């Protein structure tokens, strides 16, 4: 057996390893680029379709022959899109604030006190998460009707005043909050309100921000409850507006894509501006 | 179910009291609600409906119409929920397949019970008897045909030419559909036939017409016995299965079929004439769109039935009934049907306006595609609603079985349909 002294042992394998690692990284990147393109393409196609004329709507070319904003003009005139976008924004913000508020209060109560029946109530709250919206839609509708709130934005917010998801997430976060800090605050003479708002909540900013993003997105995308409640387009939300372009006499693809583009802009903005936070919120709470 | 049944019972009881008590005219201001699915979408349907309501309100200053937009799929649920919630449901645009449920559970009023007979006869004068029969159940008119259409065979004349076929001679029978379909498939590679027969939102209207055209029916005349496993129905499904097996037709989603036709990639498309406007717009500058009547089974007569909706009065208040009846008369008048046909694309219930230049005369000349649709009016038969509170379950289980028998791997069409028929029969009250 001879050894080639000019070629130090181990050098070849290391180089090979580096080459292999480069290849692996390259393949990994190529795969990720491919998957990213797959994810982005529907959004691109939506925007491109929204710029096509009616006779070109089924064209498979990647770019419209003559891009124009006619579909946007029509979508804005046929359906009160701006009003619907404002309504959806108001409702999403209101539901987000309310769910976080009720979630914080309930979370603090469940995590700080062991009162009689607390485990049962906590279990009952958790179980409501398993009840599909469709089951409670009609009873909720009757309640809203008896309150005289049909065709109001309030009725779209009311059933979402509190949610099991927000409560469970905040209870878990508060239970893992160090009790020493709370005890220290108590020693300093702080009451429960002070402890909650000045000690606990500022330290849970990350969790609360994640929750806010998730609640906002799911409220923005909600369809069934507004569908049942909607009595006039002016008091409805943008998801109902989109459905208005799908008719028994054919789908108006151009205006539908224009309206969809407008409807997805706020969510796309959230993703662009709060990218890290959005990913963290999905990681923390599990994909919804 | 208890509460809706209670509500319906209350409504029916009130009907008995209010029968024939409708005042001759509305003298005080009154507001009626009109649950309408055209209003729930953007475009021609909503625009024409708003226009008609505005014209009606102008002509009847004491009556205000509050249009409630609800999609066709959710109309029954919404009417039911609103009746229970104590909301005023006065007039609705009810899909024909829900008519029995509306009569039994949603307080639908038979016109014979609330409208003076001579007034009814006067308004019905000039209406197509076949069209009037569409809204009748057990001899009474629960719904007055409003926006309705027939199945039309749209076809792409360019694909016909490309396949070496004559677009002047479209197929008249299912056998010709197969023959031409195979030629189209071989020569052009395009999809020969798309239909609106199958799919979750297709309901059973077109299927009823196909089976009926072979001398069968999905349910018997008094709606007590399911009959979609009878020999004529089985034969019709075996014909569809043969088309599917030969690649003339594919089991595509309903919207995909519509869009593939609109994109110019389907040669023939059997679907509601209500899509005419959409297809004309899509074809413009892309391909030549033509239309023919529904295909027959050999020499047997074609027996198409309608799709679409009827106007149904739910109100038990005599004044609101009068207001609703006045609106109903306006919408189904010569003027109303001129708007419905020319601006939305549905059939006129009054044939005398078709040639009248004051109404549809000029429009029909300018839109020859509507002719096959008009030709089928004289042979139109009702889309029969399934009976009882489980009507949707019956419809869905039947359509699932018919789809499986057409496109599934099992060649035993008779076996599949017999088993499904037995199951559906158990759901009939």
XYZ file of C-alpha atoms in Angstrom:
717
model
C 0.000 0.000 0.000
C 1.423 3.381 -0.988
C 0.422 6.755 0.183
C 0.638 9.785 -1.996
C 2.378 12.201 0.364
C 1.602 15.186 -1.834
C -2.078 14.728 -1.146
C -2.681 15.049 2.592
C -5.098 12.477 4.051
C -8.577 13.829 4.696
C -8.276 16.732 2.252
C -10.209 15.048 -0.527
C -13.117 14.001 1.658
C -13.353 17.546 3.106
C -13.383 19.077 -0.333
C -15.909 16.522 -1.448
C -17.966 17.294 1.616
C -17.829 20.988 0.812
C -18.846 20.333 -2.795
C -21.644 18.037 -1.650
C -22.777 20.633 0.877
C -22.782 23.282 -1.844
C -24.845 21.019 -4.052
C -27.253 20.308 -1.222
C -27.604 24.006 -0.504
C -28.107 24.654 -4.203
C -30.785 21.973 -4.513
C -32.409 23.241 -1.311
C -32.485 26.769 -2.645
C -33.795 25.657 -6.018
C -36.545 23.711 -4.281
C -37.435 26.693 -2.107
C -37.459 29.017 -5.105
C -39.741 26.569 -6.915
C -42.111 26.286 -3.922
C -42.076 30.081 -3.494
C -43.001 30.517 -7.142
C -45.848 28.040 -6.689
C -47.095 30.088 -3.736
C -46.724 33.472 -5.408
C -48.081 32.457 -8.813
C -51.814 32.432 -7.842
C -51.428 35.973 -6.467
C -49.637 37.032 -9.647
C -52.328 35.363 -11.780
C -55.078 37.113 -9.789
C -53.487 40.503 -10.451
C -52.827 39.758 -14.131
C -56.393 38.494 -14.646
C -57.739 41.628 -12.988
C -55.988 43.648 -15.707
C -57.312 41.642 -18.662
C -60.277 42.639 -20.812
C -63.389 40.419 -20.876
C -62.585 38.758 -24.205
C -59.060 37.987 -22.994
C -60.039 36.671 -19.598
C -59.312 33.000 -20.375
C -56.043 33.745 -22.159
C -53.091 31.745 -20.870
C -50.428 34.322 -21.721
C -48.389 35.396 -18.713
C -48.972 39.085 -19.369
C -52.183 40.817 -20.562
C -52.024 42.170 -24.113
C -53.419 45.528 -23.120
C -53.523 46.002 -19.365
C -56.235 48.354 -18.194
C -58.065 49.184 -14.995
C -61.577 48.722 -16.395
C -62.264 45.751 -14.104
C -61.330 47.853 -11.084
C -63.593 50.668 -12.249
C -66.481 48.232 -12.770
C -65.905 46.424 -9.445
C -65.935 49.737 -7.584
C -69.113 50.909 -9.302
C -71.102 47.639 -9.291
C -70.503 46.889 -5.607
C -69.832 49.398 -2.808
C -66.301 48.009 -2.460
C -64.783 50.949 -0.588
C -67.613 50.945 1.948
C -67.258 47.163 2.330
C -63.488 47.447 2.818
C -64.002 50.111 5.497
C -66.681 47.945 7.191
C -64.399 44.919 7.133
C -61.576 46.974 8.574
C -63.749 48.344 11.390
C -65.103 44.889 12.220
C -61.666 43.237 12.118
C -60.124 45.877 14.378
C -63.088 45.808 16.802
C -63.123 41.995 17.023
C -59.338 41.898 17.489
C -59.396 44.471 20.306
C -62.399 42.856 22.009
C -61.071 39.307 21.835
C -57.723 40.393 23.217
C -59.388 42.377 25.977
C -61.747 39.596 27.046
C -58.960 37.045 26.558
C -56.601 38.982 28.848
C -59.244 39.322 31.586
C -60.321 35.686 31.363
C -56.725 34.504 31.064
C -55.716 36.394 34.189
C -58.687 35.027 36.132
C -58.004 31.422 35.119
C -54.268 31.639 35.700
C -54.317 33.549 39.001
C -57.241 32.053 40.920
C -58.393 28.571 41.658
C -62.075 29.222 42.332
C -64.796 26.638 42.666
C -65.621 25.188 39.246
C -62.730 26.965 37.543
C -61.479 23.739 35.956
C -65.004 22.967 34.744
C -65.509 26.462 33.302
C -62.075 26.350 31.678
C -62.947 22.963 30.169
C -66.285 24.296 28.949
C -64.570 27.285 27.314
C -62.087 24.921 25.676
C -64.920 22.729 24.399
C -66.620 25.665 22.659
C -63.595 25.728 20.373
C -64.725 22.387 19.000
C -68.221 23.640 18.112
C -68.346 24.647 14.437
C -69.707 28.078 13.621
C -72.487 26.556 11.504
C -73.992 24.945 14.619
C -74.461 28.218 16.465
C -75.197 30.421 13.467
C -78.987 30.152 13.566
C -79.338 30.596 17.379
C -76.983 33.579 17.147
C -79.031 34.951 14.270
C -82.255 34.701 16.277
C -80.586 36.456 19.194
C -79.307 39.249 16.985
C -82.778 39.601 15.393
C -84.427 39.868 18.801
C -81.940 42.529 19.779
C -83.012 44.462 16.672
C -79.471 44.395 15.315
C -80.030 42.797 11.919
C -78.193 44.648 9.138
C -75.840 46.420 11.533
C -72.077 46.199 11.894
C -72.598 45.564 15.612
C -74.256 42.239 14.816
C -71.171 41.154 12.893
C -68.988 41.905 15.924
C -71.210 40.706 18.775
C -70.803 36.902 18.468
C -67.016 37.360 18.351
C -66.788 39.326 21.583
C -64.802 36.523 23.185
C -63.168 33.476 21.705
C -61.972 30.221 23.215
C -58.808 30.396 21.124
C -57.785 33.784 22.554
C -58.582 32.727 26.116
C -56.709 29.424 25.887
C -53.659 31.019 24.313
C -53.494 33.783 26.947
C -54.149 31.416 29.856
C -51.187 29.313 28.747
C -48.998 32.396 28.341
C -49.988 33.761 31.753
C -49.533 30.416 33.496
C -45.960 30.318 32.295
C -45.388 33.874 33.497
C -43.017 33.805 36.535
C -45.052 34.056 39.766
C -42.065 35.647 41.510
C -42.510 38.803 39.451
C -46.213 38.964 40.358
C -45.431 38.334 44.050
C -42.821 41.091 43.947
C -45.404 43.478 42.520
C -47.823 42.502 45.267
C -45.155 43.150 47.865
C -44.819 46.617 46.384
C -48.538 47.108 47.043
C -49.862 46.697 43.506
C -53.505 45.625 43.098
C -54.701 43.083 40.542
C -55.503 45.742 37.946
C -52.015 47.202 38.223
C -50.364 43.785 38.149
C -52.334 42.808 35.061
C -51.917 45.977 33.026
C -48.509 47.148 34.221
C -46.662 43.911 34.867
C -48.206 40.973 33.000
C -49.545 42.537 29.779
C -46.369 44.501 28.856
C -44.399 41.295 29.201
C -46.792 39.348 26.976
C -46.551 41.793 24.076
C -45.187 39.124 21.752
C -48.037 36.682 22.421
C -50.655 39.436 22.248
C -49.269 40.726 18.942
C -49.323 37.193 17.505
C -52.890 36.712 18.672
C -53.922 40.067 17.239
C -52.560 39.159 13.808
C -54.314 35.789 13.779
C -57.663 37.216 14.941
C -57.458 40.092 12.468
C -56.745 37.780 9.523
C -59.463 35.276 10.418
C -62.037 38.054 10.962
C -61.050 39.696 7.676
C -61.611 36.407 5.869
C -64.882 35.500 7.572
C -67.701 34.642 5.201
C -70.535 32.528 6.633
C -71.736 34.750 9.465
C -71.798 37.926 7.343
C -73.502 35.911 4.586
C -76.381 35.005 6.882
C -76.630 38.488 8.320
C -76.079 40.582 5.219
C -79.208 42.459 4.183
C -77.677 45.303 2.221
C -74.276 45.521 0.546
C -73.636 48.842 2.321
C -73.669 47.101 5.705
C -71.757 44.064 4.606
C -68.142 42.993 4.327
C -65.713 42.546 1.493
C -65.937 38.731 1.345
C -69.646 39.070 0.522
C -68.704 41.661 -2.088
C -66.472 39.101 -3.792
C -69.257 36.551 -3.878
C -71.486 39.075 -5.657
C -69.448 38.618 -8.857
C -70.255 34.892 -8.929
C -73.767 34.734 -10.328
C -76.232 32.190 -11.663
C -75.708 33.793 -15.056
C -71.933 33.248 -15.114
C -68.903 34.411 -13.162
C -67.490 37.881 -13.826
C -63.849 36.826 -13.528
C -62.232 40.178 -14.329
C -64.115 42.259 -11.720
C -63.919 39.324 -9.268
C -60.138 39.262 -9.537
C -59.984 43.068 -9.278
C -62.119 42.965 -6.119
C -60.066 40.029 -4.758
C -56.868 42.000 -5.306
C -58.311 44.952 -3.405
C -59.605 42.652 -0.648
C -56.262 40.931 -0.173
C -54.188 44.118 -0.098
C -54.531 44.770 3.653
C -53.590 41.167 4.467
C -50.667 41.287 2.020
C -49.542 44.527 3.699
C -49.644 42.837 7.106
C -47.497 40.025 5.735
C -45.040 42.456 4.182
C -44.708 44.739 7.197
C -44.964 42.173 9.993
C -43.437 39.164 8.252
C -41.464 37.863 11.225
C -44.334 38.424 13.630
C -46.827 36.614 11.384
C -44.546 33.574 11.086
C -43.892 33.634 14.834
C -47.635 33.770 15.532
C -48.247 30.699 13.382
C -45.345 28.904 15.102
C -46.597 29.811 18.586
C -50.212 28.914 18.158
C -50.000 26.179 15.573
C -51.292 26.725 12.039
C -54.951 27.667 11.937
C -87.549 21.965 13.271
C -90.176 22.647 15.886
C -90.108 26.413 15.618
C -90.285 26.677 11.823
C -93.104 24.164 11.782
C -94.861 26.242 14.419
C -94.266 29.376 12.386
C -95.547 27.672 9.285
C -98.581 26.403 11.166
C -99.280 29.953 12.322
C -98.857 31.196 8.780
C -101.178 28.565 7.360
C -103.789 29.189 10.030
C -103.664 32.887 9.266
C -104.083 32.137 5.577
C -107.351 30.403 6.214
C -108.618 33.541 7.961
C -107.264 35.983 5.409
C -108.354 34.061 2.302
C -110.084 36.359 -0.175
C -109.766 39.244 2.326
C -107.211 41.050 0.202
C -108.276 44.709 -0.157
C -108.871 45.978 -3.681
C -106.018 48.447 -3.429
C -103.359 49.711 -1.080
C -104.579 53.011 0.350
C -102.065 53.538 3.158
C -98.257 53.439 2.907
C -96.949 49.895 3.333
C -93.491 48.330 3.088
C -92.993 44.811 1.802
C -89.824 42.743 1.773
C -88.725 40.979 -1.412
C -86.163 38.193 -0.834
C -84.366 38.124 -4.139
C -81.284 36.277 -5.369
C -80.631 38.475 -8.393
C -80.032 41.336 -5.966
C -77.291 39.359 -4.215
C -75.006 39.535 -7.234
C -73.438 42.327 -9.205
C -74.369 42.770 -12.843
C -77.380 42.553 -15.110
C -79.656 40.592 -12.757
C -79.292 43.079 -9.913
C -79.474 46.149 -12.163
C -82.645 44.982 -13.927
C -84.296 44.015 -10.623
C -83.485 47.378 -9.041
C -84.820 49.118 -12.142
C -88.107 47.164 -12.024
C -88.544 47.825 -8.292
C -87.902 51.545 -8.810
C -90.438 51.694 -11.653
C -92.980 49.818 -9.554
C -92.530 52.137 -6.578
C -92.983 55.140 -8.808
C -96.224 53.731 -10.197
C -97.412 52.663 -6.728
C -96.449 55.466 -4.331
C -98.066 53.761 -1.331
C -95.936 50.643 -1.661
C -92.284 50.581 -0.673
C -90.297 47.486 -1.611
C -87.355 46.509 0.567
C -85.185 44.205 -1.519
C -83.378 41.614 0.594
C -80.427 40.182 -1.328
C -79.859 36.479 -0.586
C -78.006 34.004 -2.774
C -80.123 31.249 -4.366
C -78.353 28.576 -2.294
C -79.163 30.342 0.984
C -82.626 31.607 0.224
C -84.577 28.849 1.975
C -82.331 28.964 5.057
C -82.658 32.732 5.286
C -86.435 32.793 4.780
C -86.786 30.045 7.385
C -84.524 31.843 9.878
C -86.301 35.165 9.308
C -89.758 33.663 9.783
C -88.608 32.193 13.101
C -86.894 35.465 14.046
C -90.159 37.309 13.513
C -88.935 39.273 10.504
C -91.465 40.155 7.858
C -91.030 37.846 4.857
C -93.552 38.999 2.256
C -92.409 37.946 -1.213
C -89.560 35.692 -2.319
C -87.835 34.542 -5.475
C -87.905 30.816 -4.721
C -85.940 28.225 -6.707
C -88.461 25.743 -8.134
C -86.920 22.724 -6.383
C -87.722 24.331 -2.994
C -91.338 25.088 -3.861
C -92.819 22.109 -2.027
C -90.785 22.910 1.091
C -91.906 26.547 0.838
C -95.548 25.466 0.610
C -95.257 23.045 3.525
C -92.900 24.904 5.856
C -92.400 28.503 4.820
C -96.000 29.691 4.675
C -96.105 30.016 0.872
C -99.598 31.169 -0.063
C -101.539 29.548 -2.869
C -102.671 32.374 -5.135
C -106.105 30.728 -5.471
C -106.570 31.235 -1.708
C -105.713 34.905 -1.549
C -106.276 36.518 -4.945
C -109.796 37.054 -6.336
C -110.357 34.462 -9.080
C -111.334 36.932 -11.834
C -108.285 39.107 -11.130
C -106.028 36.082 -11.328
C -107.629 34.932 -14.596
C -107.236 38.423 -16.047
C -103.507 38.555 -15.212
C -102.836 35.014 -16.418
C -104.345 35.808 -19.829
C -101.691 35.537 -22.513
C -99.303 33.552 -20.319
C -97.938 30.244 -21.635
C -99.964 27.466 -19.941
C -96.799 25.324 -19.656
C -95.104 28.202 -17.876
C -98.000 28.703 -15.475
C -97.951 24.989 -14.635
C -94.359 25.286 -13.380
C -95.428 26.860 -10.093
C -98.388 24.559 -9.433
C -98.420 21.940 -6.702
C -101.396 19.704 -6.075
C -103.553 21.887 -8.315
C -102.734 25.215 -6.661
C -100.400 28.006 -7.783
C -97.835 28.471 -4.997
C -95.346 30.176 -7.271
C -95.629 32.265 -10.398
C -92.816 31.528 -12.864
C -90.445 34.490 -12.756
C -86.846 34.062 -13.932
C -86.775 30.704 -15.676
C -84.979 29.108 -18.584
C -84.607 25.871 -20.525
C -81.585 23.685 -21.360
C -79.953 24.806 -24.605
C -77.197 23.105 -26.584
C -74.635 25.876 -27.119
C -71.923 24.989 -29.595
C -68.658 26.372 -30.872
C -69.027 26.641 -34.678
C -65.250 27.043 -35.143
C -64.522 23.671 -33.498
C -67.260 22.102 -35.658
C -65.546 23.395 -38.796
C -62.119 22.303 -37.554
C -63.508 18.785 -37.047
C -64.989 18.749 -40.549
C -68.566 19.085 -39.287
C -71.241 21.417 -40.614
C -72.192 24.058 -38.020
C -75.506 24.521 -39.872
C -76.454 21.005 -38.790
C -75.876 20.659 -35.053
C -76.689 17.300 -33.416
C -80.366 16.694 -32.785
C -80.083 13.384 -30.932
C -77.793 11.907 -28.286
C -76.586 9.364 -30.871
C -75.463 12.248 -33.090
C -73.782 13.883 -30.084
C -71.713 10.714 -29.637
C -70.932 10.382 -33.333
C -69.928 14.034 -33.764
C -68.236 14.059 -30.360
C -65.909 11.227 -31.340
C -65.050 13.003 -34.580
C -64.360 16.260 -32.688
C -62.180 14.432 -30.173
C -60.187 12.719 -32.885
C -59.751 15.717 -35.194
C -59.324 18.580 -32.724
C -58.406 17.097 -29.338
C -60.910 19.525 -27.766
C -63.493 18.411 -25.199
C -66.549 17.386 -27.265
C -69.296 17.873 -24.668
C -69.723 19.763 -21.402
C -72.996 19.863 -19.481
C -74.613 21.273 -16.395
C -76.077 17.895 -15.462
C -73.715 16.969 -12.626
C -72.034 18.849 -9.813
C -72.891 19.998 -6.291
C -74.615 23.177 -7.434
C -76.246 21.598 -10.495
C -79.266 20.359 -8.496
C -81.417 17.913 -10.470
C -83.180 20.119 -12.985
C -81.238 19.181 -16.115
C -81.102 15.514 -15.129
C -84.899 15.482 -14.822
C -85.161 16.719 -18.416
C -82.676 14.143 -19.749
C -84.427 11.182 -18.092
C -87.855 12.503 -19.034
C -86.805 12.837 -22.677
C -86.264 9.079 -22.682
C -89.807 8.538 -21.414
C -88.770 8.167 -17.770
C -88.986 10.332 -14.655
C -87.059 10.647 -11.414
C -90.276 10.599 -9.356
C -93.876 9.635 -10.172
C -96.635 12.162 -10.898
C -98.088 12.346 -7.403
C -94.562 12.529 -5.947
C -94.889 9.476 -3.704
C -92.548 7.037 -5.458
C -88.990 7.554 -6.680
C -88.590 6.160 -10.193
C -84.993 6.901 -11.194
C -84.120 3.184 -11.244
C -86.893 2.360 -13.745
C -85.770 1.006 -17.159
C -86.148 4.331 -19.085
C -84.033 6.188 -16.517
C -81.415 3.423 -16.447
C -81.253 3.522 -20.246
C -80.717 7.303 -20.188
C -77.891 6.947 -17.649
C -76.321 4.120 -19.648
C -76.281 6.479 -22.640
C -74.483 9.146 -20.535
C -72.093 6.474 -19.224
C -71.308 5.468 -22.783
C -70.463 9.099 -23.619
C -68.220 9.319 -20.552
C -66.475 6.006 -21.310
C -65.761 7.139 -24.861
C -64.297 10.414 -23.667
C -67.063 12.514 -25.236
C -67.851 13.943 -21.803
C -65.804 14.224 -18.610
C -66.723 14.478 -14.943
C -65.600 18.070 -14.498
C -66.629 20.589 -11.922
C -69.653 22.654 -13.012
C -67.776 25.963 -13.083
C -64.816 24.402 -14.938
C -67.166 23.207 -17.672
C -68.702 26.672 -17.973
C -65.304 28.362 -18.096
C -63.810 25.795 -20.494
C -66.712 26.474 -22.862
C -66.267 30.233 -22.438
C -62.551 29.849 -23.166
C -63.379 28.201 -26.511
C -62.167 24.704 -25.607
C -65.483 22.831 -25.670
C -67.437 21.966 -28.813
C -70.924 21.471 -27.315
C -72.366 22.642 -24.028
C -75.779 21.603 -22.713
C -76.704 24.094 -20.019
C -79.265 26.656 -18.939
C -80.058 29.379 -21.435
C -79.489 31.835 -18.571
C -75.759 31.635 -19.386
C -76.303 33.075 -22.849
C -75.168 36.607 -21.980
C -72.018 35.327 -20.270
C -71.146 33.041 -23.188
C -71.852 35.725 -25.811
C -69.478 38.129 -24.025
C -66.787 35.459 -23.678
C -67.108 34.350 -27.316
C -66.863 37.862 -28.731
C -63.664 38.076 -30.776
C -62.684 34.507 -29.776
C -65.061 32.038 -31.432
C -68.466 31.786 -33.080
C -71.123 30.797 -30.575
C -74.345 29.157 -31.746
C -77.246 27.438 -30.025
C -79.620 24.581 -30.686
C -82.364 22.767 -28.792
C -81.824 19.988 -26.269
C -80.933 16.625 -27.917
C -83.512 13.843 -28.068
C -83.355 10.078 -27.640
C -83.922 8.942 -31.247
C -87.485 9.682 -32.308
C -88.767 10.285 -28.809
C -89.921 13.861 -28.192
C -87.595 16.151 -26.241
C -89.138 17.009 -22.892
C -87.049 19.789 -21.385
C -87.907 21.242 -18.030
C -87.124 24.610 -16.602
C -84.517 25.854 -14.216
C -84.913 29.077 -12.298
C -87.320 30.617 -9.863
C -90.897 31.516 -9.060
C -92.383 34.419 -7.125
C -93.923 33.238 -3.861
C -96.061 35.273 -1.445
C -95.409 34.426 2.218
C -97.194 37.295 3.920
C -100.395 36.614 5.848
C -101.287 40.288 6.163
C -104.023 41.065 3.568
C -102.649 44.562 2.827
C -99.122 43.228 2.321
C -100.545 40.385 0.237
C -102.180 42.963 -2.002
C -98.936 44.937 -2.212
C -96.974 41.742 -2.999
C -99.534 40.679 -5.611
C -99.329 44.103 -7.263
C -95.519 43.759 -7.427
C -95.888 40.202 -8.722
C -98.240 41.431 -11.471
C -95.821 44.212 -12.413
C -92.816 41.868 -12.598
C -94.694 39.335 -14.751
C -96.404 41.910 -16.971
C -95.517 42.385 -20.648
C -93.211 45.221 -19.626
C -91.683 43.206 -16.751
C -90.923 40.219 -18.963
C -89.438 42.494 -21.614
C -86.893 43.631 -19.023
C -86.356 40.118 -17.607
C -85.692 38.619 -21.044
C -83.717 41.397 -22.675
C -81.710 42.579 -19.651
C -81.219 39.423 -17.538
C -81.589 36.692 -20.157
C -84.502 34.575 -18.919
C -87.563 33.396 -20.828
C -90.728 35.462 -21.163
C -93.817 33.803 -19.705
C -95.814 35.742 -22.307
C -95.210 34.631 -25.901
C -97.297 37.461 -27.369
C -94.511 39.944 -26.576
C -91.916 38.021 -28.583
C -92.955 39.429 -31.967
C -94.350 42.709 -30.697
C -91.929 45.534 -31.583
C -93.261 47.476 -28.590
C -91.792 44.787 -26.350
C -89.320 42.054 -27.391
C -89.808 42.106 -31.168
C -86.665 43.982 -32.148
C -84.557 42.434 -29.418
C -85.356 38.867 -30.533
C -84.382 39.787 -34.116
C -81.066 41.124 -32.877
C -80.448 38.083 -30.644
C -81.119 34.950 -32.728
C -79.423 32.743 -30.102
C -82.579 33.008 -27.983
C -84.671 31.205 -30.603
C -84.017 27.565 -29.491
C -84.930 28.646 -26.000
C -88.228 30.153 -27.195
C -88.930 27.075 -29.344
C -88.737 24.900 -26.232
C -91.331 26.983 -24.341
C -94.208 25.114 -25.960
C -92.892 21.726 -24.812
C -91.630 22.884 -21.424
C -92.446 20.690 -18.423
C -92.111 21.502 -14.716
C -88.967 20.896 -12.696
C -90.580 18.622 -10.116
C -89.636 19.455 -6.513
C -88.837 16.545 -4.208
C -91.429 16.247 -1.429
C -91.159 16.733 2.328
C -88.669 18.268 4.708
C -85.875 15.943 3.470
C -86.191 17.181 -0.098
C -82.566 18.258 -0.313
C -81.302 14.923 1.029
C -83.403 13.078 -1.538
C -82.046 15.278 -4.308
C -78.415 14.949 -3.209
C -78.481 11.166 -2.675
C -80.207 10.661 -6.018
C -77.755 12.903 -7.895
C -74.749 11.254 -6.185
C -75.957 7.839 -7.332
C -76.650 9.044 -10.878
C -73.162 10.557 -11.037
C -71.561 7.367 -9.744
C -73.539 5.311 -12.271
C -72.357 7.606 -15.076
C -68.695 8.079 -14.213
C -67.851 5.358 -11.643
C -65.899 2.125 -12.177
C -68.883 -0.106 -11.505
C -70.721 -1.060 -14.710
C -73.823 -2.180 -12.813
C -75.907 0.962 -13.461
C -79.140 -0.808 -12.528
C -77.696 -2.064 -9.231
C -76.391 1.375 -8.196
C -79.644 3.142 -9.048
C -81.902 0.516 -7.428
C -79.975 0.740 -4.147
C -80.052 4.549 -4.212
C -83.735 4.618 -5.116
C -84.582 2.450 -2.130
C -82.593 4.779 0.108
C -84.229 7.900 -1.321
C -87.666 6.331 -1.052
C -87.219 6.044 2.719
C -86.807 9.821 2.914
C -90.172 10.511 1.321
C -92.792 11.337 3.983
